[in-house]
PDB file of N, CA and C in Angstrom:
ATOM      1  N   UNK A  95     -38.288 -29.224 -54.354  1.00  0.00           N
ATOM      2  CA  UNK A  95     -38.025 -31.343 -54.670  1.00  0.00           C
ATOM      3  C   UNK A  95     -36.891 -32.180 -54.833  1.00  0.00           C
ATOM      4  N   UNK A  96     -37.224 -32.690 -53.442  1.00  0.00           N
ATOM      5  CA  UNK A  96     -36.003 -34.107 -54.056  1.00  0.00           C
ATOM      6  C   UNK A  96     -36.169 -34.610 -55.383  1.00  0.00           C
ATOM      7  N   UNK A  97     -35.070 -35.664 -55.809  1.00  0.00           N
ATOM      8  CA  UNK A  97     -34.784 -36.309 -57.183  1.00  0.00           C
ATOM      9  C   UNK A  97     -34.546 -37.505 -56.644  1.00  0.00           C
ATOM     10  N   UNK A  98     -35.396 -38.300 -57.864  1.00  0.00           N
ATOM     11  CA  UNK A  98     -35.599 -39.263 -57.460  1.00  0.00           C
ATOM     12  C   UNK A  98     -34.966 -40.668 -58.567  1.00  0.00           C
ATOM     13  N   UNK A  99     -33.545 -41.556 -58.979  1.00  0.00           N
ATOM     14  CA  UNK A  99     -32.663 -41.435 -59.670  1.00  0.00           C
ATOM     15  C   UNK A  99     -33.518 -42.832 -59.803  1.00  0.00           C
ATOM     16  N   UNK A 100     -33.090 -43.422 -61.424  1.00  0.00           N
ATOM     17  CA  UNK A 100     -33.837 -44.509 -61.765  1.00  0.00           C
ATOM     18  C   UNK A 100     -32.888 -45.166 -62.423  1.00  0.00           C
ATOM     19  N   UNK A 101     -32.041 -46.184 -62.602  1.00  0.00           N
ATOM     20  CA  UNK A 101     -30.707 -46.787 -63.734  1.00  0.00           C
ATOM     21  C   UNK A 101     -31.443 -48.610 -64.219  1.00  0.00           C
ATOM     22  N   UNK A 102     -31.201 -48.364 -65.455  1.00  0.00           N
ATOM     23  CA  UNK A 102     -31.814 -49.131 -65.999  1.00  0.00           C
ATOM     24  C   UNK A 102     -30.261 -50.210 -66.869  1.00  0.00           C
ATOM     25  N   UNK A 103     -30.052 -51.523 -66.647  1.00  0.00           N
ATOM     26  CA  UNK A 103     -29.573 -52.029 -66.903  1.00  0.00           C
ATOM     27  C   UNK A 103     -29.467 -52.721 -68.547  1.00  0.00           C
ATOM     28  N   UNK A 104     -28.073 -53.468 -69.245  1.00  0.00           N
ATOM     29  CA  UNK A 104     -29.036 -53.702 -71.088  1.00  0.00           C
ATOM     30  C   UNK A 104     -28.261 -54.691 -71.245  1.00  0.00           C
ATOM     31  N   UNK A 105     -28.811 -55.764 -70.759  1.00  0.00           N
ATOM     32  CA  UNK A 105     -27.356 -57.246 -70.873  1.00  0.00           C
ATOM     33  C   UNK A 105     -27.082 -56.775 -72.669  1.00  0.00           C
ATOM     34  N   UNK A 106     -28.322 -56.090 -73.671  1.00  0.00           N
ATOM     35  CA  UNK A 106     -27.903 -56.262 -75.355  1.00  0.00           C
ATOM     36  C   UNK A 106     -28.500 -54.520 -75.086  1.00  0.00           C
ATOM     37  N   UNK A 107     -26.993 -53.966 -76.381  1.00  0.00           N
ATOM     38  CA  UNK A 107     -27.030 -53.306 -76.312  1.00  0.00           C
ATOM     39  C   UNK A 107     -26.694 -52.873 -77.915  1.00  0.00           C
ATOM     40  N   UNK A 108     -28.017 -52.081 -78.554  1.00  0.00           N
ATOM     41  CA  UNK A 108     -28.341 -51.978 -80.390  1.00  0.00           C
ATOM     42  C   UNK A 108     -30.023 -51.292 -79.993  1.00  0.00           C
ATOM     43  N   UNK A 109     -29.383 -50.336 -81.336  1.00  0.00           N
ATOM     44  CA  UNK A 109     -29.916 -48.859 -81.425  1.00  0.00           C
ATOM     45  C   UNK A 109     -32.099 -49.253 -80.582  1.00  0.00           C
ATOM     46  N   UNK A 110     -32.061 -50.337 -81.165  1.00  0.00           N
ATOM     47  CA  UNK A 110     -33.910 -50.985 -80.874  1.00  0.00           C
ATOM     48  C   UNK A 110     -33.981 -50.713 -79.472  1.00  0.00           C
ATOM     49  N   UNK A 111     -32.670 -51.657 -78.946  1.00  0.00           N
ATOM     50  CA  UNK A 111     -32.869 -52.045 -77.143  1.00  0.00           C
ATOM     51  C   UNK A 111     -32.884 -50.503 -76.752  1.00  0.00           C
ATOM     52  N   UNK A 112     -31.923 -49.905 -76.874  1.00  0.00           N
ATOM     53  CA  UNK A 112     -31.848 -48.693 -76.565  1.00  0.00           C
ATOM     54  C   UNK A 112     -32.732 -47.789 -76.029  1.00  0.00           C
ATOM     55  N   UNK A 113     -33.635 -47.073 -77.433  1.00  0.00           N
ATOM     56  CA  UNK A 113     -34.947 -46.189 -77.877  1.00  0.00           C
ATOM     57  C   UNK A 113     -35.613 -46.738 -77.192  1.00  0.00           C
ATOM     58  N   UNK A 114     -35.981 -47.952 -76.879  1.00  0.00           N
ATOM     59  CA  UNK A 114     -36.900 -49.337 -76.847  1.00  0.00           C
ATOM     60  C   UNK A 114     -37.340 -48.720 -74.691  1.00  0.00           C
ATOM     61  N   UNK A 115     -35.927 -48.848 -74.275  1.00  0.00           N
ATOM     62  CA  UNK A 115     -36.228 -47.757 -73.069  1.00  0.00           C
ATOM     63  C   UNK A 115     -36.580 -46.638 -72.439  1.00  0.00           C
ATOM     64  N   UNK A 116     -35.113 -46.339 -73.520  1.00  0.00           N
ATOM     65  CA  UNK A 116     -35.560 -44.220 -73.725  1.00  0.00           C
ATOM     66  C   UNK A 116     -36.885 -44.034 -73.453  1.00  0.00           C
ATOM     67  N   UNK A 117     -37.686 -44.615 -74.762  1.00  0.00           N
ATOM     68  CA  UNK A 117     -39.298 -44.122 -75.174  1.00  0.00           C
ATOM     69  C   UNK A 117     -40.302 -45.019 -73.656  1.00  0.00           C
ATOM     70  N   UNK A 118     -39.856 -45.909 -72.742  1.00  0.00           N
ATOM     71  CA  UNK A 118     -40.996 -46.435 -71.909  1.00  0.00           C
ATOM     72  C   UNK A 118     -40.417 -45.511 -71.826  1.00  0.00           C
ATOM     73  N   UNK A 119     -38.702 -45.282 -71.077  1.00  0.00           N
ATOM     74  CA  UNK A 119     -39.133 -44.493 -69.122  1.00  0.00           C
ATOM     75  C   UNK A 119     -39.329 -43.298 -69.124  1.00  0.00           C
ATOM     76  N   UNK A 120     -39.213 -42.524 -70.330  1.00  0.00           N
ATOM     77  CA  UNK A 120     -39.706 -41.303 -70.673  1.00  0.00           C
ATOM     78  C   UNK A 120     -41.111 -41.174 -70.267  1.00  0.00           C
ATOM     79  N   UNK A 121     -41.353 -42.294 -71.018  1.00  0.00           N
ATOM     80  CA  UNK A 121     -43.210 -42.166 -71.439  1.00  0.00           C
ATOM     81  C   UNK A 121     -44.286 -41.910 -69.844  1.00  0.00           C
ATOM     82  N   UNK A 122     -43.545 -42.819 -69.019  1.00  0.00           N
ATOM     83  CA  UNK A 122     -43.689 -43.636 -67.764  1.00  0.00           C
ATOM     84  C   UNK A 122     -43.496 -41.732 -66.919  1.00  0.00           C
ATOM     85  N   UNK A 123     -42.958 -40.335 -67.441  1.00  0.00           N
ATOM     86  CA  UNK A 123     -42.859 -39.369 -66.255  1.00  0.00           C
ATOM     87  C   UNK A 123     -40.670 -40.003 -65.920  1.00  0.00           C
ATOM     88  N   UNK A 124     -40.309 -40.981 -67.076  1.00  0.00           N
ATOM     89  CA  UNK A 124     -38.525 -40.392 -66.001  1.00  0.00           C
ATOM     90  C   UNK A 124     -38.058 -39.443 -66.949  1.00  0.00           C
ATOM     91  N   UNK A 125     -37.336 -38.481 -66.648  1.00  0.00           N
ATOM     92  CA  UNK A 125     -35.748 -37.979 -68.319  1.00  0.00           C
ATOM     93  C   UNK A 125     -34.874 -38.667 -67.936  1.00  0.00           C
ATOM     94  N   UNK A 126     -34.201 -38.758 -68.848  1.00  0.00           N
ATOM     95  CA  UNK A 126     -33.400 -39.845 -69.490  1.00  0.00           C
ATOM     96  C   UNK A 126     -31.661 -38.034 -69.850  1.00  0.00           C
ATOM     97  N   UNK A 127     -31.395 -39.277 -68.591  1.00  0.00           N
ATOM     98  CA  UNK A 127     -30.462 -38.483 -67.880  1.00  0.00           C
ATOM     99  C   UNK A 127     -29.016 -38.545 -68.276  1.00  0.00           C
ATOM    100  N   UNK A 128     -28.699 -40.137 -68.564  1.00  0.00           N
ATOM    101  CA  UNK A 128     -27.033 -40.353 -69.224  1.00  0.00           C
ATOM    102  C   UNK A 128     -27.758 -41.959 -69.745  1.00  0.00           C
ATOM    103  N   UNK A 129     -26.340 -42.743 -70.796  1.00  0.00           N
ATOM    104  CA  UNK A 129     -25.980 -43.536 -70.704  1.00  0.00           C
ATOM    105  C   UNK A 129     -25.060 -44.311 -71.104  1.00  0.00           C
ATOM    106  N   UNK A 130     -24.253 -45.277 -69.957  1.00  0.00           N
ATOM    107  CA  UNK A 130     -23.192 -45.182 -69.799  1.00  0.00           C
ATOM    108  C   UNK A 130     -22.889 -46.405 -70.271  1.00  0.00           C
ATOM    109  N   UNK A 131     -21.508 -46.848 -71.322  1.00  0.00           N
ATOM    110  CA  UNK A 131     -21.478 -48.329 -71.503  1.00  0.00           C
ATOM    111  C   UNK A 131     -20.271 -48.857 -71.635  1.00  0.00           C
ATOM    112  N   UNK A 132     -20.501 -50.237 -71.358  1.00  0.00           N
ATOM    113  CA  UNK A 132     -19.136 -51.374 -70.421  1.00  0.00           C
ATOM    114  C   UNK A 132     -18.649 -51.480 -72.352  1.00  0.00           C
ATOM    115  N   UNK A 133     -17.254 -52.020 -72.216  1.00  0.00           N
ATOM    116  CA  UNK A 133     -16.153 -52.100 -73.378  1.00  0.00           C
ATOM    117  C   UNK A 133     -14.858 -52.940 -71.936  1.00  0.00           C
ATOM    118  N   UNK A 134     -14.206 -54.116 -73.339  1.00  0.00           N
ATOM    119  CA  UNK A 134     -13.490 -54.075 -73.012  1.00  0.00           C
ATOM    120  C   UNK A 134     -12.666 -53.634 -74.160  1.00  0.00           C
ATOM    121  N   UNK A 135     -11.603 -54.155 -74.114  1.00  0.00           N
ATOM    122  CA  UNK A 135     -10.269 -54.717 -74.722  1.00  0.00           C
ATOM    123  C   UNK A 135     -10.369 -55.038 -75.561  1.00  0.00           C
ATOM    124  N   UNK A 136     -11.091 -56.017 -75.636  1.00  0.00           N
ATOM    125  CA  UNK A 136     -11.217 -56.411 -77.278  1.00  0.00           C
ATOM    126  C   UNK A 136     -12.039 -56.688 -77.650  1.00  0.00           C
ATOM    127  N   UNK A 137     -13.629 -55.611 -77.807  1.00  0.00           N
ATOM    128  CA  UNK A 137     -14.712 -55.341 -78.265  1.00  0.00           C
ATOM    129  C   UNK A 137     -15.038 -53.839 -79.051  1.00  0.00           C
ATOM    130  N   UNK A 138     -14.753 -53.614 -79.403  1.00  0.00           N
ATOM    131  CA  UNK A 138     -15.268 -52.312 -80.348  1.00  0.00           C
ATOM    132  C   UNK A 138     -17.393 -51.850 -78.994  1.00  0.00           C
ATOM    133  N   UNK A 139     -17.933 -53.104 -79.536  1.00  0.00           N
ATOM    134  CA  UNK A 139     -18.619 -52.511 -79.703  1.00  0.00           C
ATOM    135  C   UNK A 139     -19.367 -53.332 -78.011  1.00  0.00           C
ATOM    136  N   UNK A 140     -20.776 -51.982 -77.327  1.00  0.00           N
ATOM    137  CA  UNK A 140     -20.059 -52.316 -75.592  1.00  0.00           C
ATOM    138  C   UNK A 140     -21.227 -53.902 -75.102  1.00  0.00           C
ATOM    139  N   UNK A 141     -21.091 -54.437 -74.423  1.00  0.00           N
ATOM    140  CA  UNK A 141     -20.959 -55.414 -73.561  1.00  0.00           C
ATOM    141  C   UNK A 141     -22.280 -55.445 -72.795  1.00  0.00           C
ATOM    142  N   UNK A 142     -22.251 -54.530 -72.435  1.00  0.00           N
ATOM    143  CA  UNK A 142     -23.711 -53.853 -71.564  1.00  0.00           C
ATOM    144  C   UNK A 142     -23.580 -52.629 -71.628  1.00  0.00           C
ATOM    145  N   UNK A 143     -24.429 -51.880 -71.557  1.00  0.00           N
ATOM    146  CA  UNK A 143     -25.191 -50.371 -71.609  1.00  0.00           C
ATOM    147  C   UNK A 143     -26.001 -49.983 -69.309  1.00  0.00           C
ATOM    148  N   UNK A 144     -25.656 -48.237 -69.069  1.00  0.00           N
ATOM    149  CA  UNK A 144     -27.084 -48.239 -68.034  1.00  0.00           C
ATOM    150  C   UNK A 144     -27.001 -47.206 -68.122  1.00  0.00           C
ATOM    151  N   UNK A 145     -28.994 -47.763 -68.584  1.00  0.00           N
ATOM    152  CA  UNK A 145     -29.512 -46.410 -68.808  1.00  0.00           C
ATOM    153  C   UNK A 145     -30.204 -45.363 -67.964  1.00  0.00           C
ATOM    154  N   UNK A 146     -29.686 -44.368 -67.335  1.00  0.00           N
ATOM    155  CA  UNK A 146     -30.260 -43.936 -66.452  1.00  0.00           C
ATOM    156  C   UNK A 146     -31.325 -42.680 -66.950  1.00  0.00           C
ATOM    157  N   UNK A 147     -32.190 -42.393 -65.668  1.00  0.00           N
ATOM    158  CA  UNK A 147     -33.227 -41.358 -65.644  1.00  0.00           C
ATOM    159  C   UNK A 147     -33.901 -40.409 -64.180  1.00  0.00           C
ATOM    160  N   UNK A 148     -33.821 -39.385 -64.235  1.00  0.00           N
ATOM    161  CA  UNK A 148     -34.175 -38.997 -62.837  1.00  0.00           C
ATOM    162  C   UNK A 148     -35.196 -38.125 -63.132  1.00  0.00           C
ATOM    163  N   UNK A 149     -36.306 -37.890 -62.367  1.00  0.00           N
ATOM    164  CA  UNK A 149     -37.644 -37.081 -61.842  1.00  0.00           C
ATOM    165  C   UNK A 149     -38.075 -36.726 -60.650  1.00  0.00           C
ATOM    166  N   UNK A 150     -38.273 -35.609 -60.672  1.00  0.00           N
ATOM    167  CA  UNK A 150     -38.769 -34.435 -58.900  1.00  0.00           C
ATOM    168  C   UNK A 150     -39.748 -35.638 -58.458  1.00  0.00           C
ATOM    169  N   UNK A 151     -39.980 -35.639 -56.689  1.00  0.00           N
ATOM    170  CA  UNK A 151     -40.559 -36.552 -56.403  1.00  0.00           C
ATOM    171  C   UNK A 151     -41.290 -34.984 -55.233  1.00  0.00           C
ATOM    172  N   UNK A 152     -42.857 -34.427 -56.129  1.00  0.00           N
ATOM    173  CA  UNK A 152     -43.573 -34.209 -56.079  1.00  0.00           C
ATOM    174  C   UNK A 152     -43.263 -33.770 -53.534  1.00  0.00           C
ATOM    175  N   UNK A 153     -43.399 -32.534 -53.999  1.00  0.00           N
ATOM    176  CA  UNK A 153     -43.515 -31.876 -52.100  1.00  0.00           C
ATOM    177  C   UNK A 153     -44.256 -32.347 -51.379  1.00  0.00           C
ATOM    178  N   UNK A 154     -44.243 -33.550 -49.847  1.00  0.00           N
ATOM    179  CA  UNK A 154     -44.460 -34.407 -49.041  1.00  0.00           C
ATOM    180  C   UNK A 154     -44.629 -35.964 -49.866  1.00  0.00           C
ATOM    181  N   UNK A 155     -44.010 -36.077 -50.990  1.00  0.00           N
ATOM    182  CA  UNK A 155     -43.847 -37.589 -52.043  1.00  0.00           C
ATOM    183  C   UNK A 155     -42.159 -37.840 -51.208  1.00  0.00           C
ATOM    184  N   UNK A 156     -42.108 -39.160 -50.674  1.00  0.00           N
ATOM    185  CA  UNK A 156     -41.464 -39.971 -50.235  1.00  0.00           C
ATOM    186  C   UNK A 156     -40.465 -40.019 -51.604  1.00  0.00           C
ATOM    187  N   UNK A 157     -39.041 -40.146 -52.302  1.00  0.00           N
ATOM    188  CA  UNK A 157     -39.486 -41.280 -53.361  1.00  0.00           C
ATOM    189  C   UNK A 157     -39.186 -42.822 -52.330  1.00  0.00           C
ATOM    190  N   UNK A 158     -39.535 -44.017 -53.940  1.00  0.00           N
ATOM    191  CA  UNK A 158     -39.497 -45.041 -53.092  1.00  0.00           C
ATOM    192  C   UNK A 158     -38.461 -45.498 -53.044  1.00  0.00           C
ATOM    193  N   UNK A 159     -37.264 -45.266 -53.190  1.00  0.00           N
ATOM    194  CA  UNK A 159     -36.276 -46.783 -52.201  1.00  0.00           C
ATOM    195  C   UNK A 159     -35.902 -45.651 -51.161  1.00  0.00           C
ATOM    196  N   UNK A 160     -36.272 -44.087 -49.981  1.00  0.00           N
ATOM    197  CA  UNK A 160     -36.610 -44.485 -49.179  1.00  0.00           C
ATOM    198  C   UNK A 160     -37.927 -45.340 -48.588  1.00  0.00           C
ATOM    199  N   UNK A 161     -38.547 -45.481 -49.259  1.00  0.00           N
ATOM    200  CA  UNK A 161     -40.011 -45.982 -48.953  1.00  0.00           C
ATOM    201  C   UNK A 161     -39.941 -47.089 -48.249  1.00  0.00           C
ATOM    202  N   UNK A 162     -39.286 -47.516 -49.313  1.00  0.00           N
ATOM    203  CA  UNK A 162     -38.558 -49.237 -49.254  1.00  0.00           C
ATOM    204  C   UNK A 162     -37.635 -49.286 -48.247  1.00  0.00           C
ATOM    205  N   UNK A 163     -35.835 -48.520 -47.808  1.00  0.00           N
ATOM    206  CA  UNK A 163     -35.785 -48.948 -47.226  1.00  0.00           C
ATOM    207  C   UNK A 163     -36.671 -48.786 -45.885  1.00  0.00           C
ATOM    208  N   UNK A 164     -37.125 -47.315 -45.230  1.00  0.00           N
ATOM    209  CA  UNK A 164     -37.278 -47.541 -43.712  1.00  0.00           C
ATOM    210  C   UNK A 164     -38.697 -49.096 -43.825  1.00  0.00           C
ATOM    211  N   UNK A 165     -39.365 -49.398 -44.811  1.00  0.00           N
ATOM    212  CA  UNK A 165     -40.118 -50.386 -44.452  1.00  0.00           C
ATOM    213  C   UNK A 165     -39.450 -52.450 -44.536  1.00  0.00           C
ATOM    214  N   UNK A 166     -38.602 -51.647 -44.908  1.00  0.00           N
ATOM    215  CA  UNK A 166     -37.611 -53.549 -44.273  1.00  0.00           C
ATOM    216  C   UNK A 166     -36.993 -52.394 -43.299  1.00  0.00           C
ATOM    217  N   UNK A 167     -36.807 -52.131 -42.891  1.00  0.00           N
ATOM    218  CA  UNK A 167     -36.731 -51.850 -41.431  1.00  0.00           C
ATOM    219  C   UNK A 167     -37.562 -52.087 -40.768  1.00  0.00           C
ATOM    220  N   UNK A 168     -38.352 -52.109 -40.676  1.00  0.00           N
ATOM    221  CA  UNK A 168     -39.988 -52.765 -39.321  1.00  0.00           C
ATOM    222  C   UNK A 168     -39.726 -53.868 -40.097  1.00  0.00           C
ATOM    223  N   UNK A 169     -38.965 -54.876 -40.521  1.00  0.00           N
ATOM    224  CA  UNK A 169     -38.965 -56.124 -40.518  1.00  0.00           C
ATOM    225  C   UNK A 169     -38.834 -56.893 -40.508  1.00  0.00           C
ATOM    226  N   UNK A 170     -37.998 -58.005 -40.038  1.00  0.00           N
ATOM    227  CA  UNK A 170     -37.299 -58.633 -39.006  1.00  0.00           C
ATOM    228  C   UNK A 170     -35.379 -59.087 -39.831  1.00  0.00           C
ATOM    229  N   UNK A 171     -34.529 -58.227 -39.140  1.00  0.00           N
ATOM    230  CA  UNK A 171     -33.697 -58.870 -39.726  1.00  0.00           C
ATOM    231  C   UNK A 171     -33.589 -59.913 -40.567  1.00  0.00           C
ATOM    232  N   UNK A 172     -32.376 -60.355 -41.121  1.00  0.00           N
ATOM    233  CA  UNK A 172     -32.602 -61.957 -41.726  1.00  0.00           C
ATOM    234  C   UNK A 172     -31.234 -62.280 -41.131  1.00  0.00           C
ATOM    235  N   UNK A 173     -30.269 -63.809 -41.209  1.00  0.00           N
ATOM    236  CA  UNK A 173     -29.193 -63.574 -40.858  1.00  0.00           C
ATOM    237  C   UNK A 173     -27.945 -62.937 -41.416  1.00  0.00           C
ATOM    238  N   UNK A 174     -26.964 -62.972 -39.475  1.00  0.00           N
ATOM    239  CA  UNK A 174     -26.129 -61.722 -39.584  1.00  0.00           C
ATOM    240  C   UNK A 174     -24.575 -63.180 -39.508  1.00  0.00           C
ATOM    241  N   UNK A 175     -23.811 -62.964 -39.996  1.00  0.00           N
ATOM    242  CA  UNK A 175     -22.758 -63.535 -39.483  1.00  0.00           C
ATOM    243  C   UNK A 175     -21.505 -62.824 -38.435  1.00  0.00           C
ATOM    244  N   UNK A 176     -21.768 -63.193 -36.798  1.00  0.00           N
ATOM    245  CA  UNK A 176     -20.300 -63.576 -35.611  1.00  0.00           C
ATOM    246  C   UNK A 176     -19.706 -63.866 -35.900  1.00  0.00           C
ATOM    247  N   UNK A 177     -18.855 -62.430 -35.031  1.00  0.00           N
ATOM    248  CA  UNK A 177     -17.882 -63.492 -35.545  1.00  0.00           C
ATOM    249  C   UNK A 177     -16.760 -63.686 -33.806  1.00  0.00           C
ATOM    250  N   UNK A 178     -16.190 -64.321 -33.297  1.00  0.00           N
ATOM    251  CA  UNK A 178     -15.440 -63.752 -31.629  1.00  0.00           C
ATOM    252  C   UNK A 178     -14.440 -63.619 -32.173  1.00  0.00           C
TER     253      UNK A 178
END
């Protein structure tokens, strides 16, 4: 089965925001995959966090991102930069 990924960006990093995010997406059928913290040299406290989730897509069903890309390809393209 294909796997679909979801990444959630947290700009406020606390135990409560992480807990709420994980609980919300796990209840929605996602499996927690990991957390990546963004830090700076001047502070030990994370500035941001990216929480990742995965789930298997049932056979015959395409991942949402793939369906979105196909729908976007069917629309008129936006402006393009043309150089000589």
